[in-house]
Short mmCIF file of C-alpha atoms in Angstrom, two decimals:
data_model
loop_
_atom_site.label_atom_id
_atom_site.label_comp_id
_atom_site.label_asym_id
_atom_site.label_seq_id
_atom_site.Cartn_x
_atom_site.Cartn_y
_atom_site.Cartn_z
CA MET A 53 85.07 2.34 105.11
CA SER A 54 85.71 1.02 101.61
CA PHE A 55 88.81 1.75 99.55
CA PHE A 56 86.74 3.93 97.19
CA GLU A 57 85.40 5.97 100.11
CA ASN A 58 88.94 6.45 101.41
CA VAL A 59 90.03 7.66 97.96
CA TYR A 60 87.16 10.15 97.91
CA ASP A 61 88.14 11.50 101.35
CA VAL A 62 91.71 12.13 100.19
CA VAL A 63 90.60 13.73 96.93
CA LYS A 64 88.23 16.05 98.81
CA ALA A 65 91.27 17.28 100.79
CA ILE A 66 93.14 18.46 97.66
CA PRO A 67 92.81 22.26 97.74
CA LYS A 68 91.76 24.40 94.81
CA GLY A 69 94.79 25.38 92.76
CA LYS A 70 96.59 22.09 93.45
CA VAL A 71 96.67 18.60 91.92
CA ALA A 72 97.67 15.17 93.16
CA THR A 73 98.72 12.06 91.27
CA TYR A 74 96.98 8.70 91.32
CA GLY A 75 100.09 7.19 92.87
CA GLN A 76 100.31 9.91 95.49
CA ILE A 77 96.76 9.15 96.60
CA ALA A 78 97.54 5.43 96.68
CA ARG A 79 100.62 6.09 98.85
CA ILE A 80 98.61 8.28 101.23
CA LEU A 81 96.24 5.33 101.62
CA ASN A 82 99.16 2.98 102.37
CA ALA A 83 98.46 1.11 99.14
CA PRO A 84 101.38 2.25 96.95
CA ARG A 85 100.63 -0.27 94.20
CA ALA A 86 96.97 0.74 93.91
CA SER A 87 97.16 3.75 91.60
CA ARG A 88 94.96 2.00 89.03
CA ALA A 89 92.39 1.28 91.74
CA VAL A 90 92.44 5.00 92.57
CA GLY A 91 91.64 5.66 88.92
CA TYR A 92 88.77 3.17 88.99
CA ALA A 93 87.39 4.84 92.11
CA LEU A 94 87.51 8.26 90.48
CA HIS A 95 85.89 6.96 87.31
CA ALA A 96 83.00 5.76 89.51
CA ASN A 97 82.84 9.08 91.38
CA PRO A 98 79.21 9.37 92.53
CA THR A 99 79.34 13.13 93.21
CA PRO A 100 81.84 14.94 90.95
CA VAL A 101 80.82 18.35 92.28
CA VAL A 102 81.67 17.26 95.84
CA ILE A 103 84.63 14.98 95.02
CA PRO A 104 86.95 17.05 92.79
CA CYS A 105 88.46 14.23 90.73
CA HIS A 106 89.53 16.77 88.10
CA ARG A 107 92.40 17.60 90.50
CA VAL A 108 93.98 14.17 89.97
CA VAL A 109 96.58 13.68 87.22
CA ASN A 110 99.01 10.98 86.18
CA ARG A 111 102.57 10.71 87.49
CA HIS A 112 103.85 13.04 84.78
CA GLY A 113 101.15 15.66 85.40
CA GLY A 114 99.13 14.54 82.38
CA LEU A 115 95.39 14.89 82.28
CA ALA A 116 93.20 11.88 81.65
CA PRO A 117 92.60 11.48 77.90
CA SER A 118 89.14 10.12 78.64
CA PHE A 119 88.31 12.25 81.67
CA ALA A 120 85.09 10.72 82.96
CA PHE A 121 83.17 13.97 82.81
CA GLY A 122 83.89 15.22 79.30
CA GLY A 123 87.48 14.66 78.17
CA ARG A 124 90.78 16.28 79.01
CA GLU A 125 89.67 19.61 77.55
CA VAL A 126 86.94 19.78 80.20
CA GLN A 127 89.40 18.75 82.92
CA ALA A 128 91.85 21.43 81.74
CA ASP A 129 89.10 24.04 81.84
CA MET A 130 88.05 23.02 85.34
CA LEU A 131 91.65 23.24 86.54
CA ALA A 132 92.20 26.59 84.80
CA LYS A 133 89.21 28.03 86.68
CA GLU A 134 91.10 27.12 89.87
CA GLY A 135 94.38 28.66 88.68
CA VAL A 136 96.09 25.47 87.48
CA VAL A 137 97.58 25.91 84.00
CA CYS A 138 98.14 23.03 81.58
CA ASP A 139 100.49 23.18 78.60
CA GLU A 140 99.45 22.48 74.99
CA ASN A 141 99.89 18.75 75.64
CA PHE A 142 97.49 18.83 78.60
CA VAL A 143 100.27 18.44 81.17
CA VAL A 144 100.39 20.24 84.52
CA ASP A 145 103.72 21.37 85.99
CA LEU A 146 103.90 19.19 89.10
CA ASP A 147 106.77 21.24 90.55
CA LYS A 148 104.42 24.21 90.64
CA TYR A 149 100.98 22.72 91.27
CA GLN A 150 101.37 19.39 93.09
CA TRP A 151 99.74 19.21 96.50
CA ARG A 152 102.50 18.66 99.04
CA GLU A 153 100.41 18.25 102.14
CA GLU A 154 100.10 14.97 103.93
CA PHE A 155 96.65 13.66 104.60
#
């Protein structure tokens, strides 16, 4: 399986109402220095309805300013529909919403 496919498998495991960071996904894949590669994989997401890349945020909980599917406003709306609240700066409270499960 390719690195991108492995990223997609991890992202599909993030439950509704939770988020994960790029670095967290990289660590789960035993590639702790590959957070940018995780971002590249998500930007190339072939099936955004199936692979919920909107649940991935930066290490501070920030949404992607150029979210691949419409901007951070769209990402914030998608997260809000799942119960994840962002502040006025488009930042998610990781203490509250970060996925803590191991893959």
